[in-house]
Amino acid sequence: MPGLALVDDGKNTMASQLVDRLREAIVSGQFEAGSKINLERARASFGVSLSPLREALARLIADGLVVFEDNRGYRVAPVSLANLAEITRLREEFEVLALRQAIAIGTVDWEGDVMRALHRMNRTGRDPEQPDTLERWEAYHREFHLTLIAGCRMPLLLNFCSVLLTLNDRYRRSFLRRTPGGDRNVAHEHSEIAQGAVARDADFACDSLREHIHRTGTNLQRHLADRLAR
């Protein structure tokens, strides 16, 4: 979060912490879509020099969260219906591909990891009046989706899926701020996907995951269209 000092703790370097903080500020909506990133203000807020700040922003450009424009500087990447549709379509294709491979070759340890991640997420409540509970659930939600496909053992595919999930979360978290809890039994959807995966029912699990991603994308498209029309 802006305003908190970065500390090299030996595990997470200041550079990686800065990337994480900036990413969270963008994904959570603290830095609004399309807004200019004032380097001096950001540098002072995070307590860093311009060099690591520019390096962090370059990494976020590669992730699709920041854009650089000649004579205009750095900006938070804008949102659009077309961008959201592309993210949704890519997630449907690549996460399902990764899940099918994970089901085919995933180990018993992977099965246990999936069920533990599901349990942590579904046991974590979300209270709009307590932001820390929302942040905790978001972390467990991300962990669940990435653990689900980790068994595929395809690093390039997993990295791509991680980037897509971050881009999707930027839209989804904006939606959840306005409609806490969403409009579905998401816990049930996640449970069906996980149980199908560990039961090695590839068709059921993959179809459930595709429907889950598509349904979320449809809801987000509707929300974003309403917002852009105002």
C-alpha positions as a printed NumPy array, in Angstrom:
array([[  0.   ,   0.   ,   0.   ],
       [  1.234,   3.56 ,  -0.681],
       [  2.697,   5.227,   2.358],
       [  4.196,   2.079,   3.897],
       [  7.982,   1.811,   3.833],
       [  9.627,  -0.906,   1.81 ],
       [ 12.069,  -3.128,   3.694],
       [ 14.443,  -5.716,   2.253],
       [ 13.697,  -8.719,   4.48 ],
       [ 16.011, -11.12 ,   2.692],
       [ 13.126, -12.981,   1.069],
       [ 11.361, -10.226,  -0.825],
       [ 13.668,  -7.555,  -2.206],
       [ 12.597,  -3.943,  -2.173],
       [ 12.236,  -4.116,  -5.962],
       [  9.823,  -7.034,  -5.823],
       [  7.916,  -5.44 ,  -2.937],
       [  7.561,  -2.239,  -4.951],
       [  6.168,  -4.154,  -7.933],
       [  3.724,  -5.947,  -5.62 ],
       [  2.586,  -2.693,  -3.993],
       [  2.099,  -0.926,  -7.304],
       [  0.277,  -3.925,  -8.746],
       [ -2.062,  -4.05 ,  -5.755],
       [ -2.729,  -0.304,  -5.956],
       [ -3.752,  -0.697,  -9.61 ],
       [ -5.722,  -3.935,  -9.289],
       [ -7.598,  -2.707,  -6.203],
       [ -8.534,   0.564,  -7.9  ],
       [ -6.489,   2.871,  -5.663],
       [ -4.811,   4.025,  -8.874],
       [ -7.684,   4.662, -11.264],
       [ -7.724,   3.279, -14.785],
       [ -6.25 ,   5.725, -17.28 ],
       [ -4.862,   8.032, -14.589],
       [ -1.396,   9.562, -14.882],
       [  1.261,   8.187, -12.552],
       [  3.139,  11.118, -11.059],
       [  6.656,   9.78 , -10.593],
       [  7.708,  12.248,  -7.936],
       [  4.568,  11.696,  -5.885],
       [  4.843,   7.911,  -6.239],
       [  8.541,   7.99 ,  -5.36 ],
       [  7.861,   9.949,  -2.185],
       [  4.873,   7.794,  -1.27 ],
       [  6.815,   4.537,  -1.508],
       [ 10.064,   6.002,  -0.185],
       [ 12.203,   4.935,  -3.133],
       [ 14.383,   6.587,  -5.748],
       [ 13.281,   7.063,  -9.344],
       [ 15.444,   4.239, -10.705],
       [ 13.689,   1.307,  -8.944],
       [ 10.341,   3.015,  -9.505],
       [ 10.915,   3.114, -13.26 ],
       [ 12.1  ,  -0.497, -13.183],
       [  8.932,  -1.551, -11.355],
       [  6.75 ,   0.341, -13.811],
       [  8.543,  -1.351, -16.714],
       [  7.645,  -4.74 , -15.241],
       [  4.02 ,  -3.673, -14.914],
       [  4.01 ,  -2.516, -18.537],
       [  4.966,  -6.073, -19.476],
       [  2.028,  -7.312, -17.372],
       [ -0.422,  -4.991, -19.133],
       [ -1.214,  -2.856, -16.083],
       [  0.755,   0.272, -17.035],
       [  1.292,   2.038, -20.366],
       [  4.007,   4.501, -21.348],
       [  3.254,   7.274, -23.835],
       [  5.859,   9.566, -25.368],
       [  5.554,  13.11 , -23.997],
       [  2.875,  11.967, -21.545],
       [  4.737,   9.552, -19.31 ],
       [  3.321,   6.616, -17.377],
       [ -0.375,   5.939, -17.01 ],
       [ -2.464,   3.202, -15.478],
       [ -3.69 ,   1.061, -18.354],
       [ -7.258,   1.979, -19.37 ],
       [-10.172,  -0.442, -19.142],
       [-12.448,  -1.364, -22.023],
       [-15.066,  -3.902, -23.006],
       [-12.773,  -5.247, -25.727],
       [ -9.89 ,  -5.732, -23.295],
       [-12.136,  -7.501, -20.79 ],
       [-13.569,  -9.766, -23.503],
       [-10.067, -10.728, -24.638],
       [ -8.915, -11.466, -21.084],
       [-11.99 , -13.63 , -20.465],
       [-11.55 , -15.568, -23.705],
       [ -7.86 , -16.193, -23.041],
       [ -8.53 , -17.324, -19.471],
       [-11.161, -19.764, -20.692],
       [ -8.742, -21.286, -23.168],
       [ -5.484, -21.328, -21.24 ],
       [ -6.653, -22.079, -17.698],
       [ -8.77 , -24.939, -18.993],
       [ -5.768, -26.228, -20.955],
       [ -3.621, -26.046, -17.809],
       [ -6.28 , -27.725, -15.67 ],
       [ -6.739, -30.609, -18.104],
       [ -2.989, -31.219, -18.076],
       [ -2.862, -30.954, -14.268],
       [ -5.611, -33.559, -13.963],
       [ -3.696, -35.849, -16.311],
       [ -0.323, -35.665, -14.537],
       [ -0.896, -33.975, -11.165],
       [  0.383, -35.803,  -8.099],
       [ -1.412, -36.748,  -4.907],
       [  0.355, -33.787,  -3.284],
       [ -1.26 , -31.536,  -5.917],
       [ -4.675, -32.948,  -5.003],
       [ -4.031, -32.105,  -1.357],
       [ -2.836, -28.6  ,  -2.231],
       [ -6.01 , -27.959,  -4.221],
       [ -8.324, -29.038,  -1.408],
       [ -6.362, -27.057,   1.192],
       [ -6.528, -23.938,  -0.98 ],
       [-10.271, -24.459,  -1.438],
       [-10.785, -24.899,   2.311],
       [ -8.847, -21.748,   3.194],
       [-10.805, -19.68 ,   0.685],
       [-14.245, -21.017,   1.57 ],
       [-13.585, -20.641,   5.302],
       [-12.66 , -16.983,   4.896],
       [-15.566, -14.57 ,   5.238],
       [-15.908, -11.307,   3.358],
       [-17.283,  -8.28 ,   5.184],
       [-17.457,  -5.017,   3.173],
       [-17.15 ,  -3.142,   6.474],
       [-13.804,  -4.817,   7.169],
       [-11.406,  -4.294,   4.227],
       [ -8.836,  -6.668,   5.703],
       [-11.285,  -9.58 ,   5.284],
       [-11.757,  -8.687,   1.626],
       [ -7.993,  -8.53 ,   1.069],
       [ -7.506, -11.879,   2.798],
       [-10.188, -13.543,   0.672],
       [ -8.696, -12.047,  -2.493],
       [ -5.303, -13.561,  -1.635],
       [ -6.848, -16.977,  -0.994],
       [ -8.968, -16.739,  -4.156],
       [ -5.893, -16.089,  -6.274],
       [ -4.024, -18.897,  -4.51 ],
       [ -6.868, -21.313,  -5.258],
       [ -7.011, -20.595,  -8.984],
       [ -3.236, -20.837,  -9.385],
       [ -2.956, -23.98 ,  -7.226],
       [ -5.692, -25.611,  -9.293],
       [ -3.561, -25.445, -12.427],
       [ -0.102, -25.752, -10.825],
       [ -0.09 , -29.496, -11.364],
       [  0.309, -29.051, -15.108],
       [  4.026, -28.384, -14.588],
       [  4.246, -25.993, -17.562],
       [  6.015, -22.825, -16.296],
       [  5.368, -20.636, -19.346],
       [  1.669, -21.482, -19.363],
       [  1.397, -20.919, -15.61 ],
       [  3.07 , -17.519, -15.872],
       [  0.716, -16.487, -18.669],
       [ -2.289, -17.642, -16.634],
       [ -1.028, -15.675, -13.629],
       [ -0.809, -12.474, -15.685],
       [ -4.305, -13.026, -17.103],
       [ -5.708, -13.648, -13.626],
       [ -4.232, -10.367, -12.408],
       [ -5.728,  -8.467, -15.345],
       [ -9.093, -10.129, -14.738],
       [ -8.971,  -9.388, -11.003],
       [ -8.673,  -5.693, -11.787],
       [-12.117,  -5.781, -13.383],
       [-13.623,  -8.26 , -10.916],
       [-12.59 ,  -6.377,  -7.811],
       [-14.172,  -3.214,  -9.185],
       [-17.412,  -5.181,  -9.626],
       [-17.277,  -6.646,  -6.115],
       [-16.774,  -3.212,  -4.545],
       [-20.198,  -2.258,  -5.859],
       [-21.945,  -5.598,  -5.335],
       [-20.343,  -7.27 ,  -2.28 ],
       [-20.597, -11.029,  -2.469],
       [-21.521, -11.   ,  -6.137],
       [-24.728, -12.548,  -7.449],
       [-23.882, -16.265,  -7.334],
       [-22.892, -19.061,  -5.002],
       [-19.244, -18.733,  -5.917],
       [-18.146, -21.033,  -3.081],
       [-20.217, -23.825,  -4.61 ],
       [-18.748, -23.182,  -8.06 ],
       [-15.202, -23.341,  -6.712],
       [-15.991, -26.522,  -4.791],
       [-17.39 , -28.257,  -7.865],
       [-14.297, -27.382,  -9.897],
       [-11.913, -28.6  ,  -7.177],
       [-13.791, -31.812,  -6.464],
       [-13.994, -32.643, -10.159],
       [-10.274, -32.019, -10.52 ],
       [ -9.133, -34.257,  -7.669],
       [-11.604, -36.941,  -8.793],
       [ -9.784, -36.81 , -12.157],
       [-13.048, -36.061, -13.97 ],
       [-11.388, -33.848, -16.563],
       [-14.458, -33.084, -18.664],
       [-16.593, -32.082, -15.672],
       [-13.866, -30.026, -13.988],
       [-12.811, -28.259, -17.186],
       [-16.382, -27.509, -18.243],
       [-17.113, -26.169, -14.741],
       [-14.029, -23.943, -14.808],
       [-14.866, -22.63 , -18.282],
       [-18.44 , -21.833, -17.218],
       [-17.172, -20.18 , -14.02 ],
       [-14.792, -17.899, -15.927],
       [-17.358, -17.153, -18.652],
       [-20.119, -16.316, -16.157],
       [-17.822, -13.95 , -14.299],
       [-16.806, -12.32 , -17.576],
       [-20.44 , -11.843, -18.606],
       [-21.27 , -10.169, -15.287],
       [-18.228,  -7.917, -15.561],
       [-19.099,  -6.96 , -19.138],
       [-22.546,  -5.866, -17.975],
       [-21.116,  -3.898, -15.051],
       [-18.49 ,  -2.179, -17.165],
       [-20.954,  -1.334, -19.948],
       [-23.245,   0.337, -17.392],
       [-20.333,   2.292, -15.941],
       [-19.052,   3.469, -19.325],
       [-22.536,   4.569, -20.349],
       [-22.813,   7.053, -17.475]])
